[in-house]
C-alpha positions as MATLAB code, in Angstrom:
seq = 'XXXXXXXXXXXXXXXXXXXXXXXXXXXXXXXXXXXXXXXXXXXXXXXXXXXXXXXXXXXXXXXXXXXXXXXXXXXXXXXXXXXXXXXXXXXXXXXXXXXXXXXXXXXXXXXXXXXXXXXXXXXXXXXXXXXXXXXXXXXXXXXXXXXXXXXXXXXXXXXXXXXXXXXXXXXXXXXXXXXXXXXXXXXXXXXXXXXXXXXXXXXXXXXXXXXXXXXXXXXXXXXXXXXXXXXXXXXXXXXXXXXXXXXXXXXXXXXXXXXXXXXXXXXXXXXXXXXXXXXXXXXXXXXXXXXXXXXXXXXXXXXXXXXXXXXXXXXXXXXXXXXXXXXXXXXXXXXXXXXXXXXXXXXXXXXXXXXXXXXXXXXXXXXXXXXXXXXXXXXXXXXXXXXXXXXXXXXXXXXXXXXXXXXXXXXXXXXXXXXX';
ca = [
      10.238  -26.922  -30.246;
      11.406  -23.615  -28.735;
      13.760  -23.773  -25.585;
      10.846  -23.021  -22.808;
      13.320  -24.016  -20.156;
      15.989  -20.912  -20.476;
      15.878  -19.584  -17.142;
      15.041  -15.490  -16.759;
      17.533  -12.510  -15.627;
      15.605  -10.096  -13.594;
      16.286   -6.644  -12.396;
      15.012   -5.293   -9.389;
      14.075   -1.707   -9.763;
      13.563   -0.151   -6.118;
      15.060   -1.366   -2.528;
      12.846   -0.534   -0.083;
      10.428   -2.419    2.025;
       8.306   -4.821   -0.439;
      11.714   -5.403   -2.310;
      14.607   -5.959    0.550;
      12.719   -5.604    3.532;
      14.716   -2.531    4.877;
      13.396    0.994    4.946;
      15.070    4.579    5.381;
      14.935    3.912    8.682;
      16.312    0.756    9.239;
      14.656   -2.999    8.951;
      11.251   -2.804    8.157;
       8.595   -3.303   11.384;
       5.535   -4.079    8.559;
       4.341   -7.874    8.129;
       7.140   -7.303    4.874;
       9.844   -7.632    7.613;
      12.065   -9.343    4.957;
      10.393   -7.832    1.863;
       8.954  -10.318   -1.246;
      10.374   -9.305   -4.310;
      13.880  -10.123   -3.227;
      12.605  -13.219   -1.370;
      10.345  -14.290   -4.200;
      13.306  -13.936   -6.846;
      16.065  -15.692   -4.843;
      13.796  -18.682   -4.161;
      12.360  -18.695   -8.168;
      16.593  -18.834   -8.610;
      17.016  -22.099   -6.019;
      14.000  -23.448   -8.063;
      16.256  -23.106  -11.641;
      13.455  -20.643  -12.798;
      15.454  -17.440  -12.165;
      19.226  -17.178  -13.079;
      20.945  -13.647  -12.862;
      19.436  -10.747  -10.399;
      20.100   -7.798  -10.154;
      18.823   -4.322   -8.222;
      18.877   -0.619   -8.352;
      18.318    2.063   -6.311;
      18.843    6.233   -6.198;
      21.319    5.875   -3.115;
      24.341    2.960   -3.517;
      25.080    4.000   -0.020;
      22.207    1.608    1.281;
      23.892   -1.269   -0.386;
      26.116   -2.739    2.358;
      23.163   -2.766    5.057;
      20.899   -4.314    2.599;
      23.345   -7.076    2.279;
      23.821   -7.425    5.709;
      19.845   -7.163    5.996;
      19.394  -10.420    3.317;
      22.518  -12.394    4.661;
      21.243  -12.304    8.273;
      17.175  -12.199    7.651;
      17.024  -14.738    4.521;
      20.239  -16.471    3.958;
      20.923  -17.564    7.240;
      17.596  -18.702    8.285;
      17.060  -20.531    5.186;
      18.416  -23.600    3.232;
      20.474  -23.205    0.045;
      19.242  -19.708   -0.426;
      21.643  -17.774   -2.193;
      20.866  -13.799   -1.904;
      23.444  -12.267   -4.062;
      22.676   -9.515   -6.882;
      24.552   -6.951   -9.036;
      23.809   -3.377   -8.045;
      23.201   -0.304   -9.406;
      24.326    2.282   -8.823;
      28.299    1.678   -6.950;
      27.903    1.783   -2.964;
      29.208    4.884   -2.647;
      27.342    6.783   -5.422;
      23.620    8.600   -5.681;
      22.301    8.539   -9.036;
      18.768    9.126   -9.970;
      18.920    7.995  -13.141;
      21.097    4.351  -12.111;
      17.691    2.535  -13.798;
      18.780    3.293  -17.035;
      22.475    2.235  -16.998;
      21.062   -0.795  -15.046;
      18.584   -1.410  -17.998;
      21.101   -0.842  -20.653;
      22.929   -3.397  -19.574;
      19.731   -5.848  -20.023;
      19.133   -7.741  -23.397;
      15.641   -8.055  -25.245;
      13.735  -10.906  -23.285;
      15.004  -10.011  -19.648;
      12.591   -8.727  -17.079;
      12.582   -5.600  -14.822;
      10.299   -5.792  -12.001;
       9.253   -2.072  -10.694;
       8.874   -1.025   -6.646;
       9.609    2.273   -6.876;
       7.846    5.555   -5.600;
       4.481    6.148   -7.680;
       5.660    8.706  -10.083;
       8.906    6.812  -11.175;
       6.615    4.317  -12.457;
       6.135    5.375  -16.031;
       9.789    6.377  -17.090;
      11.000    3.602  -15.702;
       9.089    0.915  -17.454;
       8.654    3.332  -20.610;
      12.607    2.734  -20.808;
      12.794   -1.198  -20.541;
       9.905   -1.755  -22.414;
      11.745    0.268  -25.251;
      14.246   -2.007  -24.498;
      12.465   -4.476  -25.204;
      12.477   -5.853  -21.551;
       9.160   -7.613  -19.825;
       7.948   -5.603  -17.553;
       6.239   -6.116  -13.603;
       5.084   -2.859  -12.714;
       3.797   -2.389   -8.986;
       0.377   -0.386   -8.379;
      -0.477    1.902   -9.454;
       0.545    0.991  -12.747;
       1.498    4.992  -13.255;
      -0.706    8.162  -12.081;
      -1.862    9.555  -14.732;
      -4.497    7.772  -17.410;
      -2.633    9.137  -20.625;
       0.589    7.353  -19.147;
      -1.283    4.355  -19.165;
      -2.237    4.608  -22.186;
       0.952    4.530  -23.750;
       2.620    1.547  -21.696;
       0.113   -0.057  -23.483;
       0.823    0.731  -26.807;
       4.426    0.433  -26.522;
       4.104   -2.946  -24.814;
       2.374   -4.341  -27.598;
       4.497   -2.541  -30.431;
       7.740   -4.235  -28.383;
       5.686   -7.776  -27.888;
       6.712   -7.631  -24.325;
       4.811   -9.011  -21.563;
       3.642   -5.860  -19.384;
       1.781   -6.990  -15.959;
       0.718   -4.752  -12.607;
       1.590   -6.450   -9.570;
      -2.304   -6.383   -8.666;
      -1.439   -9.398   -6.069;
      -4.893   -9.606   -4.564;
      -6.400  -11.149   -7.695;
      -4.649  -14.267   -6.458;
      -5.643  -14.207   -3.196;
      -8.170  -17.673   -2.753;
     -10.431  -15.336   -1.498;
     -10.923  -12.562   -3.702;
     -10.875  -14.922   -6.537;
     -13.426  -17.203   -5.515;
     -15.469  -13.906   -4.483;
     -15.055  -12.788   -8.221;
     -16.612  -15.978   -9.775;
     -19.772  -15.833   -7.153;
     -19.981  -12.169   -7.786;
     -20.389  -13.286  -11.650;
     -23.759  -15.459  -10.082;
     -25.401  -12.459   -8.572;
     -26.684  -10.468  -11.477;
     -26.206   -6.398  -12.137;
     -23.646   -5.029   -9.892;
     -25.552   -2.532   -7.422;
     -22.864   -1.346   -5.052;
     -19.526   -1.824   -3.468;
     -17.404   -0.458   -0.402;
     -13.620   -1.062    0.255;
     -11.549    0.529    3.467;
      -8.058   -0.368    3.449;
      -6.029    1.456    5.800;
      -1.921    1.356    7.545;
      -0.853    2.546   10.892;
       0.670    6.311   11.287;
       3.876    4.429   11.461;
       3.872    4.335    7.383;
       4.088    8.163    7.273;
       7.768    7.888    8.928;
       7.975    4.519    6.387;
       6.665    6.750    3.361;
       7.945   10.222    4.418;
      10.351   10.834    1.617;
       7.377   10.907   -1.225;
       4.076   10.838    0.770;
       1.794   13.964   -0.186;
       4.639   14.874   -2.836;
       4.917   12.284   -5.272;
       1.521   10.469   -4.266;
      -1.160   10.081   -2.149;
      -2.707    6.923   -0.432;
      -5.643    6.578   -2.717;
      -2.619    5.702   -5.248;
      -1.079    3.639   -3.003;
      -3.897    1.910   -1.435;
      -7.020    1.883   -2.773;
      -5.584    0.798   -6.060;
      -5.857   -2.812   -4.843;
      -9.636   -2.397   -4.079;
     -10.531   -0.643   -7.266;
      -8.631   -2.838   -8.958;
     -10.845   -6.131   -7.874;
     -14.167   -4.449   -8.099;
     -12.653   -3.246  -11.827;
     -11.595   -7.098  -12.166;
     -15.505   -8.075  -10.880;
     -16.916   -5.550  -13.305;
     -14.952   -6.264  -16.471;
     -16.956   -6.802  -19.383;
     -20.115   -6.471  -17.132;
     -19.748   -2.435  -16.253;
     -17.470    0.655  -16.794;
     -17.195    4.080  -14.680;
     -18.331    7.441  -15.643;
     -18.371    9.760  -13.252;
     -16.098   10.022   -9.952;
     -16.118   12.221   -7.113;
     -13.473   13.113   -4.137;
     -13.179   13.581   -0.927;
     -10.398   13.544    1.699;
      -9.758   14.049    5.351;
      -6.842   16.288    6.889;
      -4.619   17.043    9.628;
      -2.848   14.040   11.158;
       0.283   13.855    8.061;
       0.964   17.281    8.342;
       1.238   17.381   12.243;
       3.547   16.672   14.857;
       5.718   14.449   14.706;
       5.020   13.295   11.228;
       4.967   16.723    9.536;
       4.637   15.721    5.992;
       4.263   18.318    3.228;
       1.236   20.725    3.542;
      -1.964   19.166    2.087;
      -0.925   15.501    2.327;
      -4.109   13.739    2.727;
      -4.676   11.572    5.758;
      -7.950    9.969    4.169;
      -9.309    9.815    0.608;
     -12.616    8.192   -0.428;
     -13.569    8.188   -4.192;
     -17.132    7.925   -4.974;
     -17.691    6.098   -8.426;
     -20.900    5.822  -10.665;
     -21.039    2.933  -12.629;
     -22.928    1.986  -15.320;
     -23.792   -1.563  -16.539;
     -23.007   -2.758  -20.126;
     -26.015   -4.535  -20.907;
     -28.141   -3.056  -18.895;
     -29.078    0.520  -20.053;
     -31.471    0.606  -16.582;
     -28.767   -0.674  -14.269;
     -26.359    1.641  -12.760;
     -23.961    0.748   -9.852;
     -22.199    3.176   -6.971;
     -18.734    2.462   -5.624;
     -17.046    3.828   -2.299;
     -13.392    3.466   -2.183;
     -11.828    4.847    1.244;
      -8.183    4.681    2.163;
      -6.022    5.945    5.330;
      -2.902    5.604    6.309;
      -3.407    7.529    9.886;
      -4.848    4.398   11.358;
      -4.614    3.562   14.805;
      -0.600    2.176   15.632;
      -1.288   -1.509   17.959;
      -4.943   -2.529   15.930;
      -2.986   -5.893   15.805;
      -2.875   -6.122   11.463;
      -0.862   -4.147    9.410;
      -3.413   -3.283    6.922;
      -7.112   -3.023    7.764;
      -8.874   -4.302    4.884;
     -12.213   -5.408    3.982;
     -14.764   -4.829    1.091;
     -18.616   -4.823    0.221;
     -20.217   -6.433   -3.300;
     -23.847   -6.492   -3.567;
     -25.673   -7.305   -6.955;
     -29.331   -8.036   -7.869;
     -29.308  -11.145   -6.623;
     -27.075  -11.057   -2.974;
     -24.170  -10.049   -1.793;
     -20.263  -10.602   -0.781;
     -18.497   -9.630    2.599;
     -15.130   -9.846    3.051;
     -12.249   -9.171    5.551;
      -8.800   -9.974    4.374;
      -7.364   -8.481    7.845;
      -8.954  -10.742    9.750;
      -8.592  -14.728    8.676;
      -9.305  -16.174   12.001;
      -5.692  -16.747   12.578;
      -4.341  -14.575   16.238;
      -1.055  -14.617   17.873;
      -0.748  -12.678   21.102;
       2.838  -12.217   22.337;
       3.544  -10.475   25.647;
       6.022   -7.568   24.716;
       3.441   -6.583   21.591;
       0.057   -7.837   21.973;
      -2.257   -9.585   19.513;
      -1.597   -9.933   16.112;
      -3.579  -11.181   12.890;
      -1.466  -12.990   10.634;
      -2.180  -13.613    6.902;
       0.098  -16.976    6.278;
      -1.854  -17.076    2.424;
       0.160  -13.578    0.925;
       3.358  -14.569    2.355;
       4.344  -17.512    4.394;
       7.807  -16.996    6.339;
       8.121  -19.831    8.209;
      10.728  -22.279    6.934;
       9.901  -25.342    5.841;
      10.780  -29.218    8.001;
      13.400  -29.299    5.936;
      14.831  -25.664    6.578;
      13.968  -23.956    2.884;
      11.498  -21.030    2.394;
       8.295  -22.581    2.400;
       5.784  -19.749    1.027;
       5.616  -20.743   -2.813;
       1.902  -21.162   -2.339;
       1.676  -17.439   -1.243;
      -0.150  -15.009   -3.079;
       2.666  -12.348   -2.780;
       4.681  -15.050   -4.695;
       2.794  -16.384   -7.319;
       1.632  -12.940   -8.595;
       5.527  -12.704   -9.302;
       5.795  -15.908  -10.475;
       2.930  -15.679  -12.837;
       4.824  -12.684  -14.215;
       8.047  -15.034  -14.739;
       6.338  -18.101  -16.155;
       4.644  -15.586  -18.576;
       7.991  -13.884  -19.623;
       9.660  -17.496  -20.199;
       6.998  -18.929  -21.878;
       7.147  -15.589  -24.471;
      10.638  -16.382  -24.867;
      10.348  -19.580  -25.854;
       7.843  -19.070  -28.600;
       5.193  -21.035  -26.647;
       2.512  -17.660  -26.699;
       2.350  -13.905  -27.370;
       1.958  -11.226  -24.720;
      -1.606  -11.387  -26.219;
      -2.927  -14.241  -24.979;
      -2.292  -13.380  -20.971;
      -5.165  -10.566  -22.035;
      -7.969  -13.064  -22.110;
      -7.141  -15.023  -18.492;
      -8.233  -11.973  -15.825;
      -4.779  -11.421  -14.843;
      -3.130   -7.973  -14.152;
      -1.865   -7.158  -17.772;
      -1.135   -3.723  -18.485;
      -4.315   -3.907  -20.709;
      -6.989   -5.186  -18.298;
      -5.673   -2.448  -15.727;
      -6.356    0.370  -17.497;
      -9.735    1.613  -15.454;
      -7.842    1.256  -12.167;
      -5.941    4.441  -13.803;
      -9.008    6.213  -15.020;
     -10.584    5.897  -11.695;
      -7.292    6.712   -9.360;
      -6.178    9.944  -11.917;
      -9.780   11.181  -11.777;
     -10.068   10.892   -8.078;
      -6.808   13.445   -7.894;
      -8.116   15.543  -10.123;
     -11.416   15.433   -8.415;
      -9.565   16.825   -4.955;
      -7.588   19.350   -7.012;
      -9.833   20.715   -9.107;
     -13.176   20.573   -6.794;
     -15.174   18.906   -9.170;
     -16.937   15.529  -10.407;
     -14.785   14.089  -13.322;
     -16.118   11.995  -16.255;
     -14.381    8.544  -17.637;
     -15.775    7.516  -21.097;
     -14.348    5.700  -24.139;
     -12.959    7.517  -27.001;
     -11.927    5.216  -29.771;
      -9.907    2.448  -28.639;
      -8.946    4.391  -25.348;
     -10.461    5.625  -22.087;
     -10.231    9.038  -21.602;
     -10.888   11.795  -18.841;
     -13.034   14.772  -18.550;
];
């Protein structure tokens, strides 16, 4: 039987906040205070499941304070966790292109996780998956649908395991949600608001409104449950944009001129089985929100079918600190839990922040050692680059929509979804 215990060298593509914790500005003030990806991977080493790491950036320059940053937030507050990595590029170099040396450097069967800015997305993984590298990918998956497309095909053609880090599918919550939604008949309607404090603009100023824009960066988790709700039962056709201006581009965040502050995507749906049955979806997402609302991301979402309905708030688990310098806070201990364990280790394995990357490593293992094909992850509802593919169609439409001032189509054409 094929080795299914070889453990998995992983490159870290990106060192900002969700990776290392630390931001342009200094240590991140988020609820990612010490980042996951980093976290996730050093811990998935302690465990034996991980064995070399490594991470690059543009700037090598940040290098030395995100050691510092790891050493004093993760090493020294927990047990046995070792936080070192080879980077890319050398600490006193800028290189844009450091990914692909970093890659090249990779053999087939190692895994490059991606948390990078939004339009990076596609050339990067294009080039490991070439490489014939597995592949995490962080939302959106890339911007444009035809880009999509083609991760797709090359994924399969390099039999490489190809996953979006779509972490709310794990979430208790929105999974349970899913399999009651499945009870409730034709899908009817949903509404999703996620929004972040004005603080992200200083967080996000070196791409926001030029490389992306927040319906990208937000709204592609709640498009990409309702798409997870709908699969096989519905598909979109039609979707329409609007956004909401002024805040970004004023004082003192003065991002580039026609960065959004608000973008809602209205959606028509239409139901499989059910010539009769069509659906509407609302997706809205901000990231001028108010600065002390007490969560770092206000999120909650709508389902109703034909027969009830599904409310939820992920901001808000009934779960309040109130400290005097800052107020009240609610936590969310189920994505990531950074309290240490009674015994001093990091204790937030159950997390869903972690086990969407761990899913990703068992998979890439398990590929390696013969025991399935890239395939078979297609038929269990998680993230693949495969079941993802109308998070794209309705995300690229939605810019286009607020470019071009006009409703744009989503339909099938052969084995591919295309735009119109």
């Amino acid at each position: 039987m094929a080795d299914s215990t070889k453990k998995l060298n992983v490159l870290m593509c990106g060192t900002g906040e969700y990776t290392t914790g630390w931001t342009g500005s200094g240590a991140s003030t988020s609820d990612k205070k010490i980042g996951v990806v980093g976290l996730t991977l050093f811990d998935l080493r302690r465990r034996g499941k991980v064995d070399h790491l490594g991470m690059v950036g543009v700037n090598g320059k940040k290098f030395p304070d995100i050691r510092k940053h790891l050493q004093d937030k993760i090493a020294n507050v927990y047990a046995d966790m070792d936080v070192s990595f080879k980077s890319y590029p050398e600490d006193a170099k800028v290189d844009p292109e450091a990914y692909k040396s970093a890659i090249d450097e990779l053999s087939p069967g190692d895994a490059v996780i991606i948390f990078t800015p939004d339009s990076t997305h596609y050339p990067i993984a294009l080039y490991a998956i070439q490489k014939k590298c597995h592949v995490l990918v962080t939302k959106p998956a890339t911007q444009l649908l035809s880009h999509h497309n083609h991760l797709i095909t090359e994924a399969a053609k390099n039999n490489v395991v190809c996953f979006v880090e779509h972490h709310k599918r794990f979430d208790p919550v929105y999974s349970d949600a899913r399999g009651r939604a499945a009870a409730l008949g034709e899908f009817n309607f949903f509404n999703a608001w996620m929004s972040q404090p004005k603080s992200q603009l200083e967080t996000f100023r070196a791409w926001a409104g030029k490389d992306s824009d927040i319906s990208y960066y937000l709204s592609s988790h709640h498009i990409d449950i309702c798409c997870w709700i709908l699969q096989d039962k519905a598909y979109p056709t039609r979707v329409v944009a609007s956004a909401a201006t002024g805040i970004a581009t004023g004082e003192p965040y003065n991002c580039v001129e026609n960065t959004e502050d608000t973008i809602t995507l209205l959606v028509d749906w239409q139901s499989i089985k059910s010539p009769k049955h069509k659906g509407t979806a609302v997706y809205t997402a901000s990231w001028t929100a108010p600065l002390k609302s007490g969560v770092h991301s206000a999120q909650h979402w709508y389902y109703m079918g034909e027969k009830g309905d599904i409310a939820v708030d992920q901001a808000h688990r009934g779960y309040d600190v109130t400290v005097d310098d800052t107020g009240k806070s609610s936590f969310n201990p189920f994505y990531m839990k950074y309290t240490p364990s009674p015994s001093g280790h990091f204790d937030g394995q159950t997390g869903y922040g972690y086990i969407s990357i761990e899913k990703f490593i068992d998979a890439s293992r398990e590929v390696n050692a013969g025991l399935a094909s890239p395939a078979d992850y297609e038929k269990f509802g998680l993230p693949t680059i495969g079941n993802t593919v109308l998070t794209t169609a309705i995300l690229n439409a939605g810019r286009i929509s607020l470019d071009e001032k006009r409703p744009v189509g989503i339909r099938r054409a052969g084995n591919e979804w295309v735009l119109e």
